[in-house]
């Protein structure tokens, strides 16, 4: 029988770099070519309200200035993908009157637009024309292709008045999904249209469409030394895989894995993110203490191989983080006492042997590799890890 670890594939970030996180081979996942973007339950087509807004750069800037457009300033791909030359070429296109692709946004109950497709383009425009609106340094043009050296290193203020006006009056097309459209349909629409370049990950969509305190919590925890050290500083944040891992931990601390019956794992995570938005600080602090305890315990027990599959044939290759293992191990350790974890740390060799035996179980391999959102597989992997830890401690 072949070793499943040989077939492990690692996720890529928006620049094609390895993220340190294993791709989930989920037949229902849109990210692996599956059907996760299909509607799971019937809906009323009359509730779908998508309108087209013909607006201008100036009007969008006004919305940004008054915080009526949510640019998600910590949106990783917005912050890191576009280099100065790419940004300059976008501004040059506007100056040359070359139309930009359509923008897509979702309207929240307070009429704020969450910009989902086109956020990099809009952020670049704001950075050049009105950088103070998002508290960044003005963008300077460089390496222009057609406008030559005349405007090299120019800011918006350096442009002639006619070009400034041309930029501000540039027309843009925004397809707006109005409030009242069912959430599952909203996510479905963005999954379908989000095909330019590298599609947004599910967590990037959740981040864009579910504003609230949860965003800041996931970012803070992902940036913590506890998380980074426990995962071997190996999880890149560009596609928000780190935040999804933390959300999955929180989801199964807010919902008992043994009672998990949801057929739509993405809906489960969205519901959990909204629940996170409503948690009082005392509950967040308690969850953080549990999370930190679990991360410390996992690293002390498993070392550099925490939350990763291991090869059965004695190989020493360190595989990428497995999300399903991360949630199952971290949640089980979070529910243990400090003394119980201390016993496992002392007996870490025994834990490692039993974990290696568990990795030889075909059903367990399936539970952490394929269709990981299936309720039966969720319950199986959580039970298996709990029993493995209990056996090692006995």
Coordinates of C-alpha atoms in Angstrom, one line a residue:
X1 CA 0.0 0.0 0.0
X2 CA 1.4 3.4 -0.9
X3 CA 2.1 6.0 1.7
X4 CA -0.6 8.8 1.5
X5 CA 2.1 11.2 2.7
X6 CA 3.8 10.8 -0.7
X7 CA 0.8 12.5 -2.4
X8 CA 0.6 15.5 -0.1
X9 CA 0.2 18.7 -2.2
X10 CA 0.9 22.2 -0.6
X11 CA -1.2 25.3 -1.2
X12 CA 0.3 28.2 -3.1
X13 CA -0.1 31.8 -2.2
X14 CA -1.0 34.6 -4.7
X15 CA 2.6 34.8 -6.0
X16 CA 2.9 31.1 -6.5
X17 CA 5.0 30.5 -3.3
X18 CA 4.3 27.5 -1.0
X19 CA 2.2 28.5 2.0
X20 CA 3.2 25.7 4.4
X21 CA -0.4 24.3 4.5
X22 CA -1.6 21.1 2.8
X23 CA -4.2 21.4 0.1
X24 CA -7.4 19.7 1.3
X25 CA -8.5 17.1 -1.3
X26 CA -12.2 17.9 -0.8
X27 CA -14.6 16.8 -3.6
X28 CA -17.0 19.4 -2.5
X29 CA -14.5 22.2 -2.5
X30 CA -14.6 24.9 -5.1
X31 CA -10.9 25.5 -4.5
X32 CA -10.0 22.0 -5.7
X33 CA -12.3 22.1 -8.7
X34 CA -15.3 20.6 -6.8
X35 CA -18.8 21.8 -6.2
X36 CA -18.7 23.8 -3.0
X37 CA -20.0 26.8 -5.0
X38 CA -23.2 25.0 -5.7
X39 CA -26.3 26.1 -3.9
X40 CA -26.9 23.7 -1.0
X41 CA -30.5 24.6 -0.2
X42 CA -33.4 26.0 -2.2
X43 CA -33.7 29.8 -2.3
X44 CA -36.1 32.3 -3.6
X45 CA -34.8 33.9 -6.9
X46 CA -36.8 37.0 -6.1
X47 CA -34.5 37.7 -3.2
X48 CA -31.5 38.0 -5.5
X49 CA -30.8 41.7 -6.1
X50 CA -27.8 42.5 -8.2
X51 CA -27.6 46.0 -9.7
X52 CA -25.0 47.8 -11.9
X53 CA -23.7 51.1 -10.8
X54 CA -21.9 53.4 -13.3
X55 CA -19.8 55.5 -11.0
X56 CA -16.7 57.6 -11.2
X57 CA -13.3 57.4 -9.4
X58 CA -14.3 60.6 -7.6
X59 CA -17.6 59.1 -6.3
X60 CA -15.8 55.9 -5.1
X61 CA -13.2 58.0 -3.4
X62 CA -16.0 59.9 -1.6
X63 CA -17.3 56.5 -0.4
X64 CA -13.8 55.5 0.8
X65 CA -13.3 58.8 2.6
X66 CA -16.6 58.4 4.5
X67 CA -16.0 54.7 5.2
X68 CA -18.9 53.7 2.9
X69 CA -16.5 51.3 1.1
X70 CA -14.8 48.6 3.2
X71 CA -11.3 48.1 1.8
X72 CA -10.3 45.7 4.6
X73 CA -6.9 47.4 5.4
X74 CA -5.5 44.0 6.7
X75 CA -6.6 42.1 3.6
X76 CA -3.4 40.3 2.9
X77 CA -3.6 40.0 -0.8
X78 CA -4.4 43.7 -1.2
X79 CA -1.4 44.6 0.9
X80 CA 1.2 42.4 -0.6
X81 CA 0.5 41.4 -4.2
X82 CA 0.8 44.4 -6.4
X83 CA 4.3 45.9 -6.6
X84 CA 4.9 49.6 -7.4
X85 CA 5.3 48.9 -11.2
X86 CA 2.0 47.1 -11.4
X87 CA 0.3 49.9 -9.6
X88 CA 1.9 52.5 -11.8
X89 CA 0.8 50.6 -14.9
X90 CA -2.8 50.6 -13.6
X91 CA -2.8 54.4 -13.2
X92 CA -1.2 54.8 -16.6
X93 CA -4.1 52.8 -18.1
X94 CA -6.6 55.2 -16.5
X95 CA -4.6 58.2 -17.9
X96 CA -4.7 56.5 -21.3
X97 CA -8.5 56.0 -21.0
X98 CA -8.2 52.2 -21.1
X99 CA -11.3 50.8 -19.3
X100 CA -10.7 48.7 -16.2
X101 CA -12.4 45.4 -15.5
X102 CA -15.7 45.4 -13.7
X103 CA -15.7 45.7 -9.9
X104 CA -17.9 43.5 -7.6
X105 CA -19.1 44.5 -4.2
X106 CA -21.6 43.4 -1.6
X107 CA -23.9 45.8 0.3
X108 CA -24.1 45.4 4.0
X109 CA -27.2 46.3 6.1
X110 CA -25.6 49.7 6.8
X111 CA -25.2 50.3 3.1
X112 CA -21.4 49.9 3.3
X113 CA -20.0 48.2 0.2
X114 CA -17.6 45.3 0.8
X115 CA -15.3 45.4 -2.2
X116 CA -14.5 41.8 -3.1
X117 CA -13.4 41.7 -6.7
X118 CA -11.3 44.7 -7.6
X119 CA -10.0 45.6 -4.2
X120 CA -6.4 45.7 -5.4
X121 CA -7.3 48.0 -8.3
X122 CA -9.4 50.3 -6.0
X123 CA -6.7 50.4 -3.3
X124 CA -4.1 51.4 -5.9
X125 CA -6.4 54.3 -7.2
X126 CA -6.9 55.5 -3.6
X127 CA -3.2 55.2 -2.8
X128 CA -2.4 57.4 -5.8
X129 CA -5.2 60.0 -5.9
X130 CA -6.2 60.3 -2.2
X131 CA -3.7 58.3 0.0
X132 CA -4.7 60.2 3.2
X133 CA -8.0 58.5 3.0
X134 CA -6.4 55.2 4.0
X135 CA -3.4 56.7 5.8
X136 CA -0.6 55.5 3.4
X137 CA 2.3 57.2 1.6
X138 CA 1.4 58.7 -1.8
X139 CA 2.1 56.3 -4.7
X140 CA 4.7 57.5 -7.1
X141 CA 4.6 56.4 -10.7
X142 CA 7.5 54.5 -12.1
X143 CA 8.5 52.5 -15.2
X144 CA 5.6 53.7 -17.2
X145 CA 5.3 52.0 -20.6
X146 CA 3.7 54.8 -22.8
X147 CA 3.9 58.1 -20.9
X148 CA 7.7 58.0 -20.8
X149 CA 9.9 59.7 -18.3
X150 CA 7.9 62.9 -18.0
X151 CA 5.8 61.5 -15.2
X152 CA 8.4 59.2 -13.6
X153 CA 8.3 59.5 -9.8
X154 CA 5.3 61.8 -10.1
X155 CA 2.6 61.8 -7.5
X156 CA -1.0 62.8 -8.2
X157 CA -0.2 66.3 -7.1
X158 CA 2.5 66.5 -9.7
X159 CA 0.2 65.8 -12.6
X160 CA -1.2 68.6 -14.7
X161 CA -4.8 69.7 -13.8
X162 CA -6.2 68.1 -16.9
X163 CA -4.8 64.7 -16.0
X164 CA -6.0 65.0 -12.4
X165 CA -9.5 65.8 -13.7
X166 CA -9.3 62.9 -16.2
X167 CA -8.5 60.5 -13.4
X168 CA -11.2 61.8 -11.1
X169 CA -13.9 61.6 -13.8
X170 CA -12.9 58.1 -15.0
X171 CA -16.0 56.0 -15.1
X172 CA -16.0 52.6 -13.4
X173 CA -18.6 49.8 -13.4
X174 CA -19.6 48.2 -10.1
X175 CA -21.9 45.2 -9.9
X176 CA -23.4 45.5 -6.5
X177 CA -25.1 42.6 -4.7
X178 CA -27.8 44.4 -2.7
X179 CA -28.5 43.7 1.0
X180 CA -31.3 41.1 1.3
X181 CA -29.7 38.7 -1.1
X182 CA -29.3 35.4 0.8
X183 CA -25.9 34.9 2.2
X184 CA -25.3 31.5 0.6
X185 CA -26.3 33.0 -2.8
X186 CA -23.9 35.9 -2.2
X187 CA -21.0 33.6 -1.5
X188 CA -22.0 31.5 -4.5
X189 CA -22.0 34.5 -6.8
X190 CA -18.6 35.6 -5.8
X191 CA -17.3 32.0 -6.1
X192 CA -18.6 32.0 -9.7
X193 CA -17.3 35.4 -10.9
X194 CA -14.1 35.3 -8.9
X195 CA -12.0 33.8 -11.7
X196 CA -9.5 36.5 -12.6
X197 CA -5.9 35.7 -11.6
X198 CA -5.8 33.5 -8.5
X199 CA -9.4 33.1 -7.1
X200 CA -10.0 34.3 -3.6
X201 CA -9.8 31.5 -1.0
X202 CA -12.9 30.8 1.1
X203 CA -11.3 32.5 4.1
X204 CA -10.6 35.6 2.0
X205 CA -14.3 35.7 1.0
X206 CA -15.4 35.2 4.6
X207 CA -13.1 38.1 5.6
X208 CA -14.5 40.3 2.9
X209 CA -18.1 39.6 3.5
X210 CA -18.4 39.1 7.3
X211 CA -17.1 42.3 8.9
X212 CA -16.7 42.6 12.7
X213 CA -14.4 42.0 15.6
X214 CA -13.7 38.4 14.4
X215 CA -11.4 39.8 11.6
X216 CA -9.2 41.5 14.2
X217 CA -9.2 38.5 16.5
X218 CA -8.1 36.0 13.8
X219 CA -5.4 38.4 12.6
X220 CA -4.1 39.0 16.1
X221 CA -4.0 35.3 16.9
X222 CA -2.4 34.4 13.6
X223 CA 0.3 37.0 14.2
X224 CA 1.0 35.7 17.7
X225 CA 4.3 34.1 18.7
X226 CA 2.4 31.2 20.1
X227 CA 0.8 30.3 16.8
X228 CA 3.9 31.0 14.7
X229 CA 6.3 28.9 16.9
X230 CA 3.8 26.0 17.2
X231 CA 3.5 25.8 13.4
X232 CA 7.2 26.2 12.9
X233 CA 7.0 29.7 11.4
X234 CA 5.9 27.8 8.2
X235 CA 2.4 29.1 7.5
X236 CA 2.4 32.0 5.1
X237 CA -0.5 34.5 5.7
X238 CA -1.0 35.6 2.1
X239 CA -4.1 33.5 1.5
X240 CA -5.4 33.6 5.1
X241 CA -4.8 29.9 5.6
X242 CA -3.5 30.8 9.1
X243 CA -6.8 32.6 9.9
X244 CA -8.9 29.8 8.6
X245 CA -7.0 27.3 10.8
X246 CA -7.7 29.5 13.9
X247 CA -11.3 29.9 12.8
X248 CA -11.7 26.1 12.6
X249 CA -10.3 25.8 16.2
X250 CA -12.7 28.4 17.4
X251 CA -15.6 26.9 15.5
X252 CA -15.1 23.5 17.3
X253 CA -14.7 25.1 20.7
X254 CA -18.0 26.9 20.2
X255 CA -19.6 23.7 18.8
X256 CA -18.9 20.3 20.3
X257 CA -17.3 18.2 17.5
X258 CA -19.3 15.2 18.7
X259 CA -22.5 17.0 17.9
X260 CA -21.4 18.4 14.6
X261 CA -24.0 17.4 11.9
X262 CA -23.6 20.3 9.4
X263 CA -23.6 19.2 5.7
X264 CA -22.1 22.5 4.6
X265 CA -18.7 23.1 6.2
X266 CA -18.3 26.5 4.7
X267 CA -21.6 27.6 6.1
X268 CA -20.5 26.2 9.5
X269 CA -17.4 28.4 9.4
X270 CA -19.3 31.4 8.3
X271 CA -21.8 30.9 11.2
X272 CA -18.9 30.5 13.6
X273 CA -17.3 33.7 12.4
X274 CA -20.5 35.6 13.0
X275 CA -20.7 34.1 16.4
X276 CA -17.1 35.1 17.1
X277 CA -18.1 38.7 16.3
X278 CA -20.7 38.6 19.1
X279 CA -18.6 37.0 21.9
X280 CA -17.8 39.1 24.9
X281 CA -14.2 39.9 25.7
X282 CA -14.1 37.6 28.7
X283 CA -15.1 34.7 26.5
X284 CA -12.5 35.6 23.9
X285 CA -9.8 35.8 26.6
X286 CA -10.8 32.4 27.9
X287 CA -10.6 30.9 24.4
X288 CA -7.2 32.5 23.9
X289 CA -5.9 30.9 27.1
X290 CA -7.1 27.5 25.8
X291 CA -5.6 28.1 22.4
X292 CA -2.3 29.2 23.8
X293 CA -2.2 26.1 26.1
X294 CA -3.0 23.8 23.2
X295 CA -0.3 25.3 20.9
X296 CA 2.3 25.1 23.6
X297 CA 1.3 21.5 24.4
X298 CA 1.3 20.4 20.7
X299 CA 4.8 21.8 20.1
X300 CA 6.2 20.3 23.3
X301 CA 4.7 16.9 22.4
X302 CA 5.2 16.7 18.7
X303 CA 8.0 19.3 18.2
X304 CA 8.6 20.4 14.6
X305 CA 6.1 17.8 13.3
X306 CA 3.1 19.3 15.2
X307 CA -0.1 19.3 13.1
X308 CA 1.6 17.5 10.2
X309 CA 1.2 14.1 8.7
X310 CA 4.1 11.8 9.1
X311 CA 5.5 9.2 6.7
X312 CA 5.1 5.6 7.6
X313 CA 8.3 4.4 6.1
X314 CA 10.7 6.1 8.4
X315 CA 11.1 9.2 6.2
X316 CA 12.3 12.4 7.8
X317 CA 10.6 14.8 5.4
X318 CA 8.6 17.5 7.2
X319 CA 5.2 17.7 5.5
X320 CA 3.1 20.9 5.4
X321 CA 0.5 21.7 8.1
X322 CA -2.7 19.7 7.7
X323 CA -5.8 21.8 8.6
X324 CA -7.9 18.9 9.8
X325 CA -5.1 17.7 12.1
X326 CA -4.6 21.2 13.4
X327 CA -8.2 21.5 14.5
X328 CA -8.4 18.0 15.9
X329 CA -5.2 18.1 17.9
X330 CA -5.5 21.7 19.1
X331 CA -9.2 21.4 20.2
X332 CA -8.5 18.1 22.1
X333 CA -5.5 19.6 23.8
X334 CA -7.5 22.8 24.7
X335 CA -10.0 20.7 26.5
X336 CA -7.3 19.1 28.7
X337 CA -5.9 20.4 31.9
X338 CA -2.3 21.6 32.3
X339 CA -1.4 18.5 34.3
X340 CA -2.9 16.2 31.7
X341 CA -0.8 17.9 29.0
X342 CA 2.3 17.7 31.2
X343 CA 1.9 13.9 31.3
X344 CA 1.7 13.8 27.5
X345 CA 4.8 16.0 27.2
X346 CA 6.7 13.6 29.5
X347 CA 5.5 10.6 27.4
X348 CA 6.0 12.3 24.1
X349 CA 7.8 9.3 22.6
X350 CA 4.8 7.2 23.4
X351 CA 2.5 9.7 21.8
X352 CA 4.6 9.9 18.7
X353 CA 4.5 6.1 18.3
X354 CA 0.7 5.9 18.8
X355 CA 0.3 8.8 16.3
X356 CA 2.4 7.0 13.8
X357 CA 0.2 3.9 14.3
X358 CA -2.9 6.1 13.8
X359 CA -1.4 7.4 10.5
X360 CA -1.5 3.8 9.3
X361 CA -5.2 3.7 9.7
X362 CA -6.9 4.1 6.3
X363 CA -10.1 5.6 7.7
X364 CA -8.1 8.1 9.7
X365 CA -6.1 9.1 6.7
X366 CA -9.4 9.7 4.8
X367 CA -10.8 11.7 7.7
X368 CA -7.9 14.2 7.5
X369 CA -7.4 14.2 3.7
X370 CA -10.6 13.9 1.7
X371 CA -14.0 15.5 2.3
X372 CA -12.8 16.8 5.7
X373 CA -16.1 18.7 6.3
X374 CA -18.2 15.5 6.2
X375 CA -19.8 15.2 9.7
X376 CA -18.8 11.5 10.0
X377 CA -15.2 12.3 9.2
X378 CA -15.2 15.3 11.6
X379 CA -16.4 13.1 14.5
X380 CA -14.1 10.3 13.5
X381 CA -10.9 12.3 13.5
X382 CA -11.7 14.1 16.8
X383 CA -12.5 10.9 18.5
X384 CA -9.4 9.2 17.1
X385 CA -7.1 11.9 18.3
X386 CA -8.8 12.0 21.7
X387 CA -8.5 8.2 22.2
X388 CA -4.9 8.3 21.0
X389 CA -3.9 10.9 23.5
X390 CA -5.8 9.2 26.3
X391 CA -4.1 5.9 25.5
X392 CA -0.7 7.5 25.5
X393 CA -1.3 9.1 28.9
X394 CA -2.6 5.9 30.5

